[in-house]
Every structure is written in structure tokens, then in C-alpha cells.
Amino acid sequence: MSVISTQLVDDLKGTALASIAGATSLEELDAKRVELLGKKGRFTSLLKELGSLEPESRKSFGALLNSVKSEIEGSLDARKSALGSESIQRRLETEWIDVTLPVQAPVVIASPGALHPLLTVQRDLEQIFHGLGFTVVDGPEMEREYYNFEALNIPNTHPARDMQDTFWTKDGNLLRTHTSTMQVRSLERMKPPLKIVAPGRVFRYERVDATHGHTFYQMEGMMVDRHVSVGHLIYFMKTLLREIFGSEQKIRLRPGYFPFVEPGFELDIWFQGRWLELLPCGLVHPKVLEFGGIDPAEWQGFAFGLGLSRLVMSRYQIHDIRHMDGGDLRFLRQFS
Ligand code: FA5
């Protein structure tokens, strides 16, 4: 005798639909589908039993089971879409995104850029001098006439002023012609013993050519201590050049005149078949120390004014100083 009865099919349908309606997640619903309609599912087992029925009953139960089966399938699908939209709703409630926040742009480095050779050399020099105990100081490019000339023992009538003509503002200030302005500025602020370097931009009313710019860079250096002599000066200049070039350079030292040093020297470097003025220097003039409020009977010093732009030229074999501020990318890219 067959186990299939209308009652049984009704019961199965009732519990199946109730349990489908009670599923709270898509995973649970999927498990129920397998439990009912899978190979070994409860409903599938009933279908299998159809074969043992009399042909007459097989036909009527077959039709009943098929309609129940599509009812169960319909209910599974309906619950599935209900659970799906519930989970979307839940996500919408729990997850959020603020579309007004700025988007983090992907970093696309087409050309990362590089330091200008002037800055590279300036930093190298600062490093070297830092190692020798010097402090790096900075000062204004627009300067008072006093610090550029008078305090450096170059009074108004002095012919040395003609050598360094510059750009003047209407109120009597000027664009500094050299970094020597930092000598008295530093003496005023720091007590000896002191060692400073002051890199920076300077300006001159100049006939521009391959080795002369109207705007160029220098680095001033000054040491003030007891018993400073020309021996100290030469030692530091030699150390400096060796550190920069990594080897001994062909140089020459000759007398040079600057009102703010005594004695004064010109240190030239051999560059492209000729001597290039690079590093004027000397012992700080007693009058300059006095302008800085320092007693020259107790303290002495040396100072130098390195032509930074020219040093860069000789280090990188740059043939024309105008390349340095010309802004030509073909020139600049060689240093990236
Ligand atoms: C001076 O400017 C003095 N202040 C240097 C000094 C400092 C002497 C401390 C003694 C003690 P001068 O005008 O020679 O000196 O310039 C110094 C260096 O700057 C030169 O040797 C040269 O290398 C560089 N220089 C001068 N004029 C130019 C220019 N127009 N373009 C590029 N470099 C220049």
C-alpha cells in the first residue's frame, strides 16, 4: 500500500511553506530548498514514490504533487527576492559613503622633478661646513646700504662701490651685491668665537656673459676666534675644495684687494683652459670687527666669498651661467 495520501501532501506543503516563510537569510533559505527539493529532499522522496502507485492514483497524485512543487518553488523564489531586498536595505542602513568627501586622486608621477644643481651644491657645502663646526645663516636679499657697503669699510666715496653697482629702491635700499652683508649682521647677533656660512642670491648691475650673471649665488664664510691667521684660512679653503671636487684641484692664490679684509687674496680655479675667479678671501679687517662691536685687539677672523654659481659651473661643466636661471627644461632635466 502506498504511503502517499492527500493528507500527507497537505501536511508537507503546510510545513514547507511555513518553514520557507520563516527563513531569515539567503543561506538558510538555500538549505531549505535542498532539504525539500534536493536529491534526497522530503518532497523529492514523495515524487519517487509515484512509481509504486496504481496508474489511476499516479495520475491524480502526480498532478497534485506537481502543483504543490511549483507552489513551493514559487514560495522559495518569493522569499529569496524578499530576503535579497532586505539585505540590501540592511546594507543601506549600516553602510554609508559620504560622496561629498574629496576623492583621493591616484598618484601619477609623470616627472618627479629634481633639485636644481645650485641647490644640490649649496646643500653639499652646508653639509661640509656643518661638519667643520660652522652655522648656516640667512639674511635679506634687499639690504640696507650700511650692511652692503659702510659696515664693510666701503664708504660712500670709495671706488670699490663702482665695482659692485646694483639695483636701488627709491627709499635708498638696494639688492645686495654680495653675501658679505652677513659679516656684520652675524657679528651683531653672535658672540665670538663664531663660524658661519651664509649662502644666498646676490645681484649686480652687470654686463651679462657666459661667466657673469646679473643675479647669481655666493656663499659667505667667516670664522672669528682668538689668534686666527692666514694659515687657518688656507687650511679651510683647501679642505673645502677637496671636499667639493673629491680631488686636488689646480688653484692659484694671488693678492686681492677688498676693503673689508687685510690681507686679501683671490683664489682662482683652472676651468676650461683658463683661470676662473672663484674664492676671494682674507683676514677680516679690524674696522669690520669694530662695526660688529667686536674688539680687534682680542679677536681676529678670516672671511671668504665663494662664487657659488661659478662653482656649480665648474663642477658640472656648464659652459654658460645663463643656463642656470634660463628655465630651459632640456638643461634642467640633465640633473634629474
Ligand atoms: C665679493 O663679492 C666679495 N664680497 C668676496 C669676499 C668675501 C672677499 C669675503 C673677501 C672676503 P667678488 O665681487 O670678487 O667679491 O665676487 C666673489 C665671487 O663671486 C667671484 O670670485 C665670482 O666667483 C663670483 N662672481 C662675481 N661676479 C659674478 C657674476 N656677475 N656672475 C657670477 N659670479 C660672479
GROMACS .gro file of C-alpha atoms and ligand atoms in nm:
model
  370
    1MET     CA    1   0.000   0.000   0.000
    2SER     CA    2   0.130   0.345  -0.091
    3VAL     CA    3   0.240   0.592   0.179
    4ILE     CA    4   0.122   0.888  -0.026
    5SER     CA    5  -0.200   1.046   0.085
    6THR     CA    6  -0.364   1.379   0.026
    7GLN     CA    7  -0.323   1.449   0.396
    8LEU     CA    8   0.049   1.378   0.379
    9VAL     CA    9   0.096   1.606   0.079
   10ASP     CA   10  -0.106   1.877   0.253
   11ASP     CA   11   0.099   1.847   0.573
   12LEU     CA   12   0.424   1.858   0.381
   13LYS     CA   13   0.307   2.158   0.188
   14GLY     CA   14   0.198   2.335   0.508
   15THR     CA   15   0.525   2.279   0.695
   16ALA     CA   16   0.730   2.355   0.382
   17LEU     CA   17   0.562   2.689   0.319
   18ALA     CA   18   0.582   2.783   0.688
   19SER     CA   19   0.949   2.700   0.711
   20ILE     CA   20   1.025   2.889   0.389
   21ALA     CA   21   0.844   3.192   0.527
   22GLY     CA   22   1.049   3.161   0.849
   23ALA     CA   23   1.388   3.165   0.673
   24THR     CA   24   1.580   3.471   0.782
   25SER     CA   25   1.877   3.458   0.548
   26LEU     CA   26   1.956   3.355   0.194
   27GLU     CA   27   2.185   3.080   0.326
   28GLU     CA   28   1.907   2.937   0.543
   29LEU     CA   29   1.666   2.950   0.251
   30ASP     CA   30   1.910   2.766   0.031
   31ALA     CA   31   1.942   2.492   0.293
   32LYS     CA   32   1.563   2.459   0.297
   33ARG     CA   33   1.549   2.427  -0.079
   34VAL     CA   34   1.794   2.135  -0.059
   35GLU     CA   35   1.601   1.983   0.231
   36LEU     CA   36   1.279   1.987   0.028
   37LEU     CA   37   1.367   1.963  -0.337
   38GLY     CA   38   1.723   1.830  -0.333
   39LYS     CA   39   1.804   1.476  -0.449
   40LYS     CA   40   1.726   1.336  -0.110
   41GLY     CA   41   1.474   1.607  -0.020
   42ARG     CA   42   1.146   1.531   0.151
   43PHE     CA   43   0.939   1.631  -0.147
   44THR     CA   44   1.163   1.451  -0.392
   45SER     CA   45   1.119   1.128  -0.192
   46LEU     CA   46   0.742   1.163  -0.230
   47LEU     CA   47   0.777   1.208  -0.605
   48LYS     CA   48   0.984   0.893  -0.621
   49GLU     CA   49   0.701   0.700  -0.466
   50LEU     CA   50   0.467   0.789  -0.751
   51GLY     CA   51   0.602   0.487  -0.939
   52SER     CA   52   0.456   0.245  -0.689
   53LEU     CA   53   0.102   0.384  -0.730
   54GLU     CA   54  -0.181   0.243  -0.936
   55PRO     CA   55  -0.194   0.417  -1.274
   56GLU     CA   56  -0.515   0.600  -1.179
   57SER     CA   57  -0.378   0.733  -0.847
   58ARG     CA   58  -0.037   0.801  -1.006
   59LYS     CA   59  -0.203   1.039  -1.246
   60SER     CA   60  -0.403   1.231  -0.987
   61PHE     CA   61  -0.119   1.238  -0.726
   62GLY     CA   62   0.125   1.329  -0.999
   63ALA     CA   63  -0.081   1.634  -1.085
   64LEU     CA   64  -0.120   1.724  -0.714
   65LEU     CA   65   0.250   1.685  -0.637
   66ASN     CA   66   0.347   1.892  -0.941
   67SER     CA   67   0.120   2.177  -0.841
   68VAL     CA   68   0.250   2.163  -0.479
   69LYS     CA   69   0.603   2.151  -0.608
   70SER     CA   70   0.551   2.467  -0.815
   71GLU     CA   71   0.385   2.632  -0.515
   72ILE     CA   72   0.692   2.551  -0.300
   73GLU     CA   73   0.924   2.674  -0.576
   74GLY     CA   74   0.721   2.993  -0.610
   75SER     CA   75   0.737   3.048  -0.238
   76LEU     CA   76   1.116   2.985  -0.233
   77ASP     CA   77   1.163   3.241  -0.513
   78ALA     CA   78   0.940   3.496  -0.347
   79ARG     CA   79   1.122   3.458  -0.014
   80LYS     CA   80   1.455   3.478  -0.190
   81SER     CA   81   1.377   3.810  -0.350
   82ALA     CA   82   1.229   3.937  -0.023
   83LEU     CA   83   1.544   3.839   0.168
   84GLY     CA   84   1.760   3.989  -0.108
   85SER     CA   85   1.597   4.329  -0.082
   86GLU     CA   86   1.601   4.302   0.299
   87SER     CA   87   1.975   4.251   0.292
   88ILE     CA   88   2.017   4.546   0.056
   89GLN     CA   89   1.808   4.752   0.295
   90ARG     CA   90   2.024   4.639   0.585
   91ARG     CA   91   2.340   4.727   0.397
   92LEU     CA   92   2.198   5.065   0.310
   93GLU     CA   93   2.125   5.126   0.674
   94THR     CA   94   2.454   5.004   0.813
   95GLU     CA   95   2.700   5.102   0.540
   96TRP     CA   96   2.731   5.454   0.408
   97ILE     CA   97   2.955   5.663   0.198
   98ASP     CA   98   2.996   6.037   0.206
   99VAL     CA   99   3.002   6.136  -0.160
  100THR     CA  100   3.092   6.492  -0.069
  101LEU     CA  101   3.433   6.389   0.065
  102PRO     CA  102   3.725   6.465  -0.169
  103VAL     CA  103   3.842   6.167  -0.366
  104GLN     CA  104   4.197   6.060  -0.308
  105ALA     CA  105   4.345   6.109  -0.651
  106PRO     CA  106   4.566   5.831  -0.780
  107VAL     CA  107   4.927   5.942  -0.760
  108VAL     CA  108   5.059   5.965  -1.112
  109ILE     CA  109   5.420   6.075  -1.114
  110ALA     CA  110   5.491   6.172  -1.471
  111SER     CA  111   5.804   6.358  -1.375
  112PRO     CA  112   5.911   6.357  -1.010
  113GLY     CA  113   6.138   6.659  -1.055
  114ALA     CA  114   6.479   6.711  -0.900
  115LEU     CA  115   6.685   6.965  -0.715
  116HIS     CA  116   6.841   7.244  -0.916
  117PRO     CA  117   7.218   7.188  -0.937
  118LEU     CA  118   7.269   7.513  -0.746
  119LEU     CA  119   7.068   7.383  -0.455
  120THR     CA  120   7.244   7.045  -0.468
  121VAL     CA  121   7.584   7.212  -0.441
  122GLN     CA  122   7.460   7.457  -0.178
  123ARG     CA  123   7.337   7.170   0.036
  124ASP     CA  124   7.662   6.979  -0.012
  125LEU     CA  125   7.855   7.283   0.103
  126GLU     CA  126   7.630   7.336   0.403
  127GLN     CA  127   7.690   6.974   0.496
  128ILE     CA  128   8.066   7.011   0.466
  129PHE     CA  129   8.073   7.330   0.673
  130HIS     CA  130   7.835   7.190   0.927
  131GLY     CA  131   8.087   6.909   0.976
  132LEU     CA  132   8.359   7.172   1.033
  133GLY     CA  133   8.151   7.338   1.305
  134PHE     CA  134   8.000   7.624   1.102
  135THR     CA  135   7.645   7.755   1.150
  136VAL     CA  136   7.438   7.821   0.836
  137VAL     CA  137   7.280   8.168   0.850
  138ASP     CA  138   7.043   8.352   0.618
  139GLY     CA  139   6.985   8.721   0.555
  140PRO     CA  140   6.781   8.961   0.343
  141GLU     CA  141   6.829   8.998  -0.031
  142MET     CA  142   6.701   9.355  -0.018
  143GLU     CA  143   6.951   9.521   0.208
  144ARG     CA  144   7.040   9.844   0.377
  145GLU     CA  145   7.327  10.033   0.218
  146TYR     CA  146   7.501  10.018   0.556
  147TYR     CA  147   7.546   9.639   0.566
  148ASN     CA  148   7.635   9.612   0.197
  149PHE     CA  149   7.894   9.891   0.198
  150GLU     CA  150   7.961  10.114   0.502
  151ALA     CA  151   7.993   9.839   0.762
  152LEU     CA  152   8.234   9.665   0.526
  153ASN     CA  153   8.467   9.964   0.526
  154ILE     CA  154   8.341  10.085   0.188
  155PRO     CA  155   8.233  10.446   0.248
  156ASN     CA  156   8.024  10.639   0.002
  157THR     CA  157   8.322  10.786  -0.179
  158HIS     CA  158   8.513  10.459  -0.210
  159PRO     CA  159   8.591  10.348  -0.568
  160ALA     CA  160   8.513   9.987  -0.471
  161ARG     CA  161   8.147  10.083  -0.491
  162ASP     CA  162   8.177  10.123  -0.867
  163MET     CA  163   8.282   9.758  -0.895
  164GLN     CA  164   7.956   9.649  -0.742
  165ASP     CA  165   7.680   9.866  -0.879
  166THR     CA  166   7.337   9.729  -0.819
  167PHE     CA  167   6.963   9.785  -0.827
  168TRP     CA  168   6.840  10.050  -0.583
  169THR     CA  169   6.498  10.107  -0.442
  170LYS     CA  170   6.356  10.460  -0.428
  171ASP     CA  171   6.391  10.468  -0.049
  172GLY     CA  172   6.766  10.410  -0.064
  173ASN     CA  173   6.782  10.033  -0.004
  174LEU     CA  174   6.949   9.803  -0.252
  175LEU     CA  175   6.957   9.446  -0.378
  176ARG     CA  176   7.268   9.315  -0.206
  177THR     CA  177   7.573   9.281  -0.428
  178HIS     CA  178   7.738   9.013  -0.218
  179THR     CA  179   7.675   8.788   0.079
  180SER     CA  180   7.940   8.982   0.275
  181THR     CA  181   7.641   9.170   0.421
  182MET     CA  182   7.619   8.876   0.657
  183GLN     CA  183   7.955   8.954   0.816
  184VAL     CA  184   7.847   9.248   1.033
  185ARG     CA  185   7.490   9.116   1.060
  186SER     CA  186   7.632   8.797   1.219
  187LEU     CA  187   7.883   8.983   1.438
  188GLU     CA  188   7.599   9.190   1.578
  189ARG     CA  189   7.396   8.884   1.673
  190MET     CA  190   7.652   8.621   1.767
  191LYS     CA  191   7.936   8.644   2.013
  192PRO     CA  192   8.281   8.516   1.912
  193PRO     CA  193   8.417   8.258   1.879
  194LEU     CA  194   8.190   8.202   1.580
  195LYS     CA  195   8.193   8.023   1.248
  196ILE     CA  196   7.920   8.096   0.994
  197VAL     CA  197   7.838   8.033   0.631
  198ALA     CA  198   7.571   8.235   0.451
  199PRO     CA  199   7.461   8.108   0.112
  200GLY     CA  200   7.232   8.323  -0.097
  201ARG     CA  201   7.133   8.517  -0.402
  202VAL     CA  202   7.307   8.840  -0.495
  203PHE     CA  203   7.252   9.098  -0.767
  204ARG     CA  204   7.467   9.325  -0.976
  205TYR     CA  205   7.427   9.579  -1.249
  206GLU     CA  206   7.646   9.372  -1.475
  207ARG     CA  207   7.720   9.318  -1.839
  208VAL     CA  208   7.595   8.960  -1.870
  209ASP     CA  209   7.809   8.700  -2.044
  210ALA     CA  210   7.893   8.330  -2.011
  211THR     CA  211   8.051   8.371  -1.666
  212HIS     CA  212   7.875   8.687  -1.539
  213GLY     CA  213   7.510   8.695  -1.436
  214HIS     CA  214   7.312   8.994  -1.306
  215THR     CA  215   7.166   8.753  -1.050
  216PHE     CA  216   7.386   8.481  -0.911
  217TYR     CA  217   7.472   8.294  -0.593
  218GLN     CA  218   7.752   8.326  -0.344
  219MET     CA  219   7.835   8.168  -0.015
  220GLU     CA  220   7.995   8.380   0.251
  221GLY     CA  221   8.205   8.219   0.519
  222MET     CA  222   8.352   8.373   0.830
  223MET     CA  223   8.540   8.249   1.133
  224VAL     CA  224   8.618   8.476   1.428
  225ASP     CA  225   8.828   8.349   1.713
  226ARG     CA  226   9.147   8.423   1.902
  227HIS     CA  227   9.475   8.405   1.706
  228VAL     CA  228   9.319   8.338   1.364
  229SER     CA  229   9.582   8.355   1.092
  230VAL     CA  230   9.621   8.311   0.716
  231GLY     CA  231   9.719   7.952   0.797
  232HIS     CA  232   9.365   7.881   0.919
  233LEU     CA  233   9.223   8.047   0.611
  234ILE     CA  234   9.426   7.838   0.369
  235TYR     CA  235   9.351   7.518   0.560
  236PHE     CA  236   8.976   7.575   0.537
  237MET     CA  237   8.987   7.677   0.171
  238LYS     CA  238   9.185   7.366   0.078
  239THR     CA  239   8.955   7.139   0.280
  240LEU     CA  240   8.655   7.299   0.115
  241LEU     CA  241   8.781   7.247  -0.241
  242ARG     CA  242   8.892   6.891  -0.172
  243GLU     CA  243   8.554   6.802  -0.027
  244ILE     CA  244   8.367   6.958  -0.316
  245PHE     CA  245   8.568   6.817  -0.604
  246GLY     CA  246   8.676   6.496  -0.439
  247SER     CA  247   9.032   6.554  -0.561
  248GLU     CA  248   9.301   6.819  -0.556
  249GLN     CA  249   9.221   7.100  -0.800
  250LYS     CA  250   9.458   7.321  -0.988
  251ILE     CA  251   9.430   7.650  -0.800
  252ARG     CA  252   9.629   7.965  -0.756
  253LEU     CA  253   9.636   8.217  -0.474
  254ARG     CA  254   9.723   8.577  -0.554
  255PRO     CA  255   9.688   8.905  -0.369
  256GLY     CA  256   9.344   9.061  -0.394
  257TYR     CA  257   9.202   9.386  -0.273
  258PHE     CA  258   8.879   9.414  -0.079
  259PRO     CA  259   8.834   9.700   0.172
  260PHE     CA  260   8.691   9.457   0.430
  261VAL     CA  261   8.990   9.220   0.450
  262GLU     CA  262   9.357   9.271   0.522
  263PRO     CA  263   9.545   9.093   0.375
  264GLY     CA  264   9.317   8.989   0.091
  265PHE     CA  265   9.353   8.712  -0.165
  266GLU     CA  266   9.200   8.587  -0.483
  267LEU     CA  267   9.177   8.211  -0.512
  268ASP     CA  268   9.127   8.107  -0.875
  269ILE     CA  269   9.048   7.765  -1.018
  270TRP     CA  270   9.160   7.626  -1.353
  271PHE     CA  271   8.844   7.580  -1.561
  272GLN     CA  272   8.823   7.501  -1.933
  273GLY     CA  273   9.171   7.621  -2.014
  274ARG     CA  274   9.166   7.941  -1.812
  275TRP     CA  275   9.174   8.077  -1.457
  276LEU     CA  276   8.834   8.149  -1.310
  277GLU     CA  277   8.796   8.375  -1.006
  278LEU     CA  278   8.618   8.159  -0.754
  279LEU     CA  279   8.702   8.224  -0.394
  280PRO     CA  280   8.819   8.568  -0.278
  281CYS     CA  281   8.915   8.568   0.086
  282GLY     CA  282   9.124   8.729   0.355
  283LEU     CA  283   9.156   8.820   0.719
  284VAL     CA  284   8.863   9.025   0.845
  285HIS     CA  285   8.958   9.394   0.857
  286PRO     CA  286   8.977   9.531   1.216
  287LYS     CA  287   8.731   9.805   1.118
  288VAL     CA  288   8.470   9.546   1.021
  289LEU     CA  289   8.509   9.378   1.359
  290GLU     CA  290   8.461   9.717   1.523
  291PHE     CA  291   8.146   9.781   1.319
  292GLY     CA  292   8.022   9.450   1.456
  293GLY     CA  293   8.103   9.556   1.813
  294ILE     CA  294   8.398   9.317   1.846
  295ASP     CA  295   8.736   9.423   1.986
  296PRO     CA  296   9.002   9.356   1.716
  297ALA     CA  297   9.276   9.351   1.978
  298GLU     CA  298   9.120   9.036   2.123
  299TRP     CA  299   8.963   8.870   1.820
  300GLN     CA  300   9.065   8.804   1.463
  301GLY     CA  301   8.891   8.633   1.178
  302PHE     CA  302   8.901   8.519   0.820
  303ALA     CA  303   8.627   8.553   0.561
  304PHE     CA  304   8.566   8.428   0.211
  305GLY     CA  305   8.306   8.490  -0.059
  306LEU     CA  306   8.264   8.179  -0.269
  307GLY     CA  307   8.117   8.224  -0.618
  308LEU     CA  308   7.857   7.952  -0.579
  309SER     CA  309   7.717   7.981  -0.932
  310ARG     CA  310   8.066   7.952  -1.076
  311LEU     CA  311   8.145   7.656  -0.856
  312VAL     CA  312   7.837   7.480  -0.992
  313MET     CA  313   7.955   7.561  -1.344
  314SER     CA  314   8.295   7.405  -1.290
  315ARG     CA  315   8.155   7.103  -1.105
  316TYR     CA  316   7.904   7.015  -1.378
  317GLN     CA  317   8.097   7.157  -1.675
  318ILE     CA  318   7.824   7.411  -1.750
  319HIS     CA  319   7.954   7.643  -2.017
  320ASP     CA  320   7.720   7.936  -1.974
  321ILE     CA  321   7.592   8.080  -1.644
  322ARG     CA  322   7.269   8.189  -1.816
  323HIS     CA  323   7.155   7.826  -1.837
  324MET     CA  324   7.113   7.826  -1.461
  325ASP     CA  325   6.821   8.063  -1.446
  326GLY     CA  326   6.706   8.024  -1.805
  327GLY     CA  327   6.430   7.780  -1.713
  328ASP     CA  328   6.506   7.558  -2.013
  329LEU     CA  329   6.377   7.211  -1.923
  330ARG     CA  330   6.627   7.042  -2.155
  331PHE     CA  331   6.901   7.187  -1.932
  332LEU     CA  332   6.726   7.112  -1.604
  333ARG     CA  333   6.633   6.753  -1.693
  334GLN     CA  334   7.003   6.663  -1.712
  335PHE     CA  335   7.011   6.688  -1.335
  336SER     CA  336   6.705   6.480  -1.255
  337FA5     C1  337   8.288   8.972  -0.342
  337FA5     O1  338   8.170   8.970  -0.372
  337FA5     C2  339   8.336   8.976  -0.202
  337FA5     N1  340   8.225   9.000  -0.116
  337FA5     C3  341   8.403   8.845  -0.168
  337FA5     C4  342   8.480   8.839  -0.041
  337FA5     C5  343   8.419   8.795   0.073
  337FA5     C6  344   8.613   8.879  -0.036
  337FA5     C7  345   8.489   8.787   0.193
  337FA5     C8  346   8.683   8.873   0.082
  337FA5     C9  347   8.621   8.827   0.195
  337FA5     P1  348   8.370   8.945  -0.591
  337FA5     O2  349   8.300   9.063  -0.646
  337FA5     O3  350   8.501   8.913  -0.649
  337FA5     O4  351   8.386   8.955  -0.431
  337FA5     O5  352   8.275   8.819  -0.606
  337FA5    C10  353   8.303   8.698  -0.541
  337FA5    C11  354   8.287   8.582  -0.636
  337FA5     O6  355   8.154   8.585  -0.690
  337FA5    C12  356   8.375   8.589  -0.759
  337FA5     O7  357   8.500   8.529  -0.733
  337FA5    C13  358   8.298   8.511  -0.859
  337FA5     O8  359   8.321   8.371  -0.842
  337FA5    C14  360   8.156   8.541  -0.823
  337FA5     N2  361   8.101   8.646  -0.909
  337FA5    C15  362   8.126   8.779  -0.908
  337FA5     N3  363   8.054   8.841  -1.001
  337FA5    C16  364   7.981   8.747  -1.062
  337FA5    C17  365   7.883   8.749  -1.168
  337FA5     N4  366   7.845   8.861  -1.227
  337FA5     N5  367   7.827   8.632  -1.206
  337FA5    C18  368   7.863   8.517  -1.144
  337FA5     N6  369   7.952   8.507  -1.045
  337FA5    C19  370   8.011   8.622  -1.004
   0.00000   0.00000   0.00000
